Amino acid sequence: MKRRYNRAREKWKLNGRLFDVASKAVSDERSERQQSIKQLKEEWEAALSSEI
């Protein structure tokens, strides 16, 4: 059985930009996901620094 996680923004405790990066990483559409861990890290760090 495939487990589904709650991806609702209201459950997210960090900023909205981090939510967007995380949501992209777990997208049901593989082509919409980051193409590498490096890309995920870069997007995550950019979202973190936009919070400051």
PDB file of N, CA and C in Angstrom:
ATOM      1  N   MET A   1       0.843  -1.176   0.000  1.00  0.00           N
ATOM      2  CA  MET A   1       0.000   0.000   0.000  1.00  0.00           C
ATOM      3  C   MET A   1       0.893   1.245   0.000  1.00  0.00           C
ATOM      4  N   LYS A   2       0.575   2.165  -0.871  1.00  0.00           N
ATOM      5  CA  LYS A   2       1.319   3.415  -0.981  1.00  0.00           C
ATOM      6  C   LYS A   2       0.874   4.376   0.122  1.00  0.00           C
ATOM      7  N   ARG A   3       1.814   4.863   0.891  1.00  0.00           N
ATOM      8  CA  ARG A   3       1.500   5.788   1.981  1.00  0.00           C
ATOM      9  C   ARG A   3       1.473   7.218   1.457  1.00  0.00           C
ATOM     10  N   ARG A   4       0.421   7.941   1.788  1.00  0.00           N
ATOM     11  CA  ARG A   4       0.279   9.336   1.365  1.00  0.00           C
ATOM     12  C   ARG A   4       0.540  10.236   2.564  1.00  0.00           C
ATOM     13  N   TYR A   5       1.341  11.227   2.364  1.00  0.00           N
ATOM     14  CA  TYR A   5       1.656  12.181   3.425  1.00  0.00           C
ATOM     15  C   TYR A   5       0.831  13.444   3.227  1.00  0.00           C
ATOM     16  N   ASN A   6       0.529  14.086   4.313  1.00  0.00           N
ATOM     17  CA  ASN A   6      -0.208  15.342   4.262  1.00  0.00           C
ATOM     18  C   ASN A   6       0.754  16.430   3.800  1.00  0.00           C
ATOM     19  N   ARG A   7       0.493  16.987   2.648  1.00  0.00           N
ATOM     20  CA  ARG A   7       1.357  18.027   2.070  1.00  0.00           C
ATOM     21  C   ARG A   7       0.711  19.398   2.166  1.00  0.00           C
ATOM     22  N   ALA A   8      -0.196  19.564   3.099  1.00  0.00           N
ATOM     23  CA  ALA A   8      -0.933  20.817   3.233  1.00  0.00           C
ATOM     24  C   ALA A   8      -0.045  21.927   3.785  1.00  0.00           C
ATOM     25  N   ARG A   9      -0.146  23.088   3.168  1.00  0.00           N
ATOM     26  CA  ARG A   9       0.645  24.235   3.592  1.00  0.00           C
ATOM     27  C   ARG A   9       0.368  24.597   5.052  1.00  0.00           C
ATOM     28  N   GLU A  10      -0.859  24.459   5.496  1.00  0.00           N
ATOM     29  CA  GLU A  10      -1.186  24.845   6.879  1.00  0.00           C
ATOM     30  C   GLU A  10      -0.513  23.944   7.914  1.00  0.00           C
ATOM     31  N   LYS A  11      -0.044  22.765   7.514  1.00  0.00           N
ATOM     32  CA  LYS A  11       0.704  21.878   8.417  1.00  0.00           C
ATOM     33  C   LYS A  11       2.190  22.246   8.457  1.00  0.00           C
ATOM     34  N   TRP A  12       2.629  23.049   7.527  1.00  0.00           N
ATOM     35  CA  TRP A  12       4.044  23.423   7.379  1.00  0.00           C
ATOM     36  C   TRP A  12       4.412  24.459   8.425  1.00  0.00           C
ATOM     37  N   LYS A  13       5.534  24.257   9.119  1.00  0.00           N
ATOM     38  CA  LYS A  13       5.932  25.154  10.201  1.00  0.00           C
ATOM     39  C   LYS A  13       7.039  26.141   9.799  1.00  0.00           C
ATOM     40  N   LEU A  14       7.588  26.007   8.604  1.00  0.00           N
ATOM     41  CA  LEU A  14       8.635  26.917   8.139  1.00  0.00           C
ATOM     42  C   LEU A  14       8.051  27.891   7.128  1.00  0.00           C
ATOM     43  N   ASN A  15       8.892  28.744   6.556  1.00  0.00           N
ATOM     44  CA  ASN A  15       8.375  29.773   5.645  1.00  0.00           C
ATOM     45  C   ASN A  15       7.827  29.184   4.335  1.00  0.00           C
ATOM     46  N   GLY A  16       7.043  29.989   3.659  1.00  0.00           N
ATOM     47  CA  GLY A  16       6.373  29.553   2.436  1.00  0.00           C
ATOM     48  C   GLY A  16       7.319  29.184   1.314  1.00  0.00           C
ATOM     49  N   ARG A  17       8.451  29.864   1.217  1.00  0.00           N
ATOM     50  CA  ARG A  17       9.418  29.530   0.158  1.00  0.00           C
ATOM     51  C   ARG A  17      10.014  28.145   0.382  1.00  0.00           C
ATOM     52  N   LEU A  18      10.281  27.799   1.651  1.00  0.00           N
ATOM     53  CA  LEU A  18      10.785  26.457   1.954  1.00  0.00           C
ATOM     54  C   LEU A  18       9.723  25.405   1.642  1.00  0.00           C
ATOM     55  N   PHE A  19       8.476  25.727   1.903  1.00  0.00           N
ATOM     56  CA  PHE A  19       7.374  24.820   1.555  1.00  0.00           C
ATOM     57  C   PHE A  19       7.370  24.557   0.052  1.00  0.00           C
ATOM     58  N   ASP A  20       7.548  25.611  -0.728  1.00  0.00           N
ATOM     59  CA  ASP A  20       7.549  25.456  -2.187  1.00  0.00           C
ATOM     60  C   ASP A  20       8.684  24.547  -2.657  1.00  0.00           C
ATOM     61  N   VAL A  21       9.870  24.721  -2.058  1.00  0.00           N
ATOM     62  CA  VAL A  21      11.023  23.883  -2.432  1.00  0.00           C
ATOM     63  C   VAL A  21      10.751  22.429  -2.048  1.00  0.00           C
ATOM     64  N   ALA A  22      10.255  22.212  -0.829  1.00  0.00           N
ATOM     65  CA  ALA A  22       9.972  20.850  -0.370  1.00  0.00           C
ATOM     66  C   ALA A  22       8.866  20.206  -1.203  1.00  0.00           C
ATOM     67  N   SER A  23       7.840  20.980  -1.534  1.00  0.00           N
ATOM     68  CA  SER A  23       6.739  20.448  -2.344  1.00  0.00           C
ATOM     69  C   SER A  23       7.226  20.021  -3.723  1.00  0.00           C
ATOM     70  N   LYS A  24       8.118  20.818  -4.279  1.00  0.00           N
ATOM     71  CA  LYS A  24       8.689  20.469  -5.584  1.00  0.00           C
ATOM     72  C   LYS A  24       9.462  19.154  -5.484  1.00  0.00           C
ATOM     73  N   ALA A  25      10.184  18.962  -4.386  1.00  0.00           N
ATOM     74  CA  ALA A  25      11.006  17.758  -4.207  1.00  0.00           C
ATOM     75  C   ALA A  25      10.169  16.486  -4.128  1.00  0.00           C
ATOM     76  N   VAL A  26       8.951  16.598  -3.644  1.00  0.00           N
ATOM     77  CA  VAL A  26       8.098  15.413  -3.485  1.00  0.00           C
ATOM     78  C   VAL A  26       6.937  15.394  -4.484  1.00  0.00           C
ATOM     79  N   SER A  27       7.057  16.176  -5.530  1.00  0.00           N
ATOM     80  CA  SER A  27       6.006  16.240  -6.540  1.00  0.00           C
ATOM     81  C   SER A  27       5.684  14.862  -7.100  1.00  0.00           C
ATOM     82  N   ASP A  28       4.410  14.616  -7.333  1.00  0.00           N
ATOM     83  CA  ASP A  28       4.002  13.365  -7.965  1.00  0.00           C
ATOM     84  C   ASP A  28       4.542  13.267  -9.386  1.00  0.00           C
ATOM     85  N   GLU A  29       4.752  14.412 -10.011  1.00  0.00           N
ATOM     86  CA  GLU A  29       5.305  14.452 -11.374  1.00  0.00           C
ATOM     87  C   GLU A  29       6.826  14.524 -11.299  1.00  0.00           C
ATOM     88  N   ARG A  30       7.465  13.445 -11.637  1.00  0.00           N
ATOM     89  CA  ARG A  30       8.927  13.364 -11.546  1.00  0.00           C
ATOM     90  C   ARG A  30       9.625  14.510 -12.291  1.00  0.00           C
ATOM     91  N   SER A  31       9.086  14.904 -13.428  1.00  0.00           N
ATOM     92  CA  SER A  31       9.717  15.957 -14.232  1.00  0.00           C
ATOM     93  C   SER A  31       9.678  17.325 -13.548  1.00  0.00           C
ATOM     94  N   GLU A  32       8.820  17.489 -12.558  1.00  0.00           N
ATOM     95  CA  GLU A  32       8.717  18.764 -11.847  1.00  0.00           C
ATOM     96  C   GLU A  32       9.663  18.841 -10.650  1.00  0.00           C
ATOM     97  N   ARG A  33      10.252  17.719 -10.274  1.00  0.00           N
ATOM     98  CA  ARG A  33      11.161  17.686  -9.124  1.00  0.00           C
ATOM     99  C   ARG A  33      12.519  18.270  -9.476  1.00  0.00           C
ATOM    100  N   GLN A  34      13.287  18.632  -8.443  1.00  0.00           N
ATOM    101  CA  GLN A  34      14.671  19.032  -8.664  1.00  0.00           C
ATOM    102  C   GLN A  34      15.379  17.852  -9.324  1.00  0.00           C
ATOM    103  N   GLN A  35      16.319  18.155 -10.174  1.00  0.00           N
ATOM    104  CA  GLN A  35      16.990  17.117 -10.937  1.00  0.00           C
ATOM    105  C   GLN A  35      18.217  16.546 -10.249  1.00  0.00           C
ATOM    106  N   SER A  36      18.584  17.127  -9.108  1.00  0.00           N
ATOM    107  CA  SER A  36      19.729  16.618  -8.358  1.00  0.00           C
ATOM    108  C   SER A  36      19.632  17.104  -6.910  1.00  0.00           C
ATOM    109  N   ILE A  37      20.379  16.437  -6.049  1.00  0.00           N
ATOM    110  CA  ILE A  37      20.463  16.885  -4.652  1.00  0.00           C
ATOM    111  C   ILE A  37      21.096  18.265  -4.606  1.00  0.00           C
ATOM    112  N   LYS A  38      22.048  18.508  -5.492  1.00  0.00           N
ATOM    113  CA  LYS A  38      22.698  19.820  -5.553  1.00  0.00           C
ATOM    114  C   LYS A  38      21.665  20.911  -5.844  1.00  0.00           C
ATOM    115  N   GLN A  39      20.779  20.676  -6.795  1.00  0.00           N
ATOM    116  CA  GLN A  39      19.748  21.658  -7.118  1.00  0.00           C
ATOM    117  C   GLN A  39      18.802  21.864  -5.926  1.00  0.00           C
ATOM    118  N   LEU A  40      18.414  20.782  -5.265  1.00  0.00           N
ATOM    119  CA  LEU A  40      17.560  20.881  -4.088  1.00  0.00           C
ATOM    120  C   LEU A  40      18.243  21.714  -3.009  1.00  0.00           C
ATOM    121  N   LYS A  41      19.501  21.435  -2.749  1.00  0.00           N
ATOM    122  CA  LYS A  41      20.270  22.179  -1.732  1.00  0.00           C
ATOM    123  C   LYS A  41      20.352  23.656  -2.082  1.00  0.00           C
ATOM    124  N   GLU A  42      20.642  23.963  -3.342  1.00  0.00           N
ATOM    125  CA  GLU A  42      20.745  25.362  -3.764  1.00  0.00           C
ATOM    126  C   GLU A  42      19.410  26.091  -3.599  1.00  0.00           C
ATOM    127  N   GLU A  43      18.318  25.443  -3.995  1.00  0.00           N
ATOM    128  CA  GLU A  43      16.999  26.063  -3.852  1.00  0.00           C
ATOM    129  C   GLU A  43      16.629  26.233  -2.386  1.00  0.00           C
ATOM    130  N   TRP A  44      16.960  25.235  -1.551  1.00  0.00           N
ATOM    131  CA  TRP A  44      16.671  25.301  -0.123  1.00  0.00           C
ATOM    132  C   TRP A  44      17.446  26.459   0.521  1.00  0.00           C
ATOM    133  N   GLU A  45      18.743  26.560   0.214  1.00  0.00           N
ATOM    134  CA  GLU A  45      19.557  27.632   0.791  1.00  0.00           C
ATOM    135  C   GLU A  45      19.100  29.004   0.319  1.00  0.00           C
ATOM    136  N   ALA A  46      18.684  29.119  -0.936  1.00  0.00           N
ATOM    137  CA  ALA A  46      18.170  30.394  -1.440  1.00  0.00           C
ATOM    138  C   ALA A  46      16.890  30.762  -0.717  1.00  0.00           C
ATOM    139  N   ALA A  47      16.040  29.783  -0.459  1.00  0.00           N
ATOM    140  CA  ALA A  47      14.782  30.044   0.268  1.00  0.00           C
ATOM    141  C   ALA A  47      15.082  30.445   1.707  1.00  0.00           C
ATOM    142  N   LEU A  48      16.060  29.820   2.303  1.00  0.00           N
ATOM    143  CA  LEU A  48      16.456  30.177   3.678  1.00  0.00           C
ATOM    144  C   LEU A  48      16.981  31.616   3.742  1.00  0.00           C
ATOM    145  N   SER A  49      17.820  31.975   2.805  1.00  0.00           N
ATOM    146  CA  SER A  49      18.410  33.314   2.844  1.00  0.00           C
ATOM    147  C   SER A  49      17.414  34.394   2.479  1.00  0.00           C
ATOM    148  N   SER A  50      16.338  34.040   1.795  1.00  0.00           N
ATOM    149  CA  SER A  50      15.316  35.043   1.482  1.00  0.00           C
ATOM    150  C   SER A  50      14.480  35.380   2.706  1.00  0.00           C
ATOM    151  N   GLU A  51      14.575  34.533   3.719  1.00  0.00           N
ATOM    152  CA  GLU A  51      13.832  34.723   4.967  1.00  0.00           C
ATOM    153  C   GLU A  51      14.495  35.766   5.852  1.00  0.00           C
ATOM    154  N   ILE A  52      15.791  35.938   5.705  1.00  0.00           N
ATOM    155  CA  ILE A  52      16.570  36.822   6.589  1.00  0.00           C
ATOM    156  C   ILE A  52      16.350  38.280   6.255  1.00  0.00           C
TER     157      ILE A  52
END
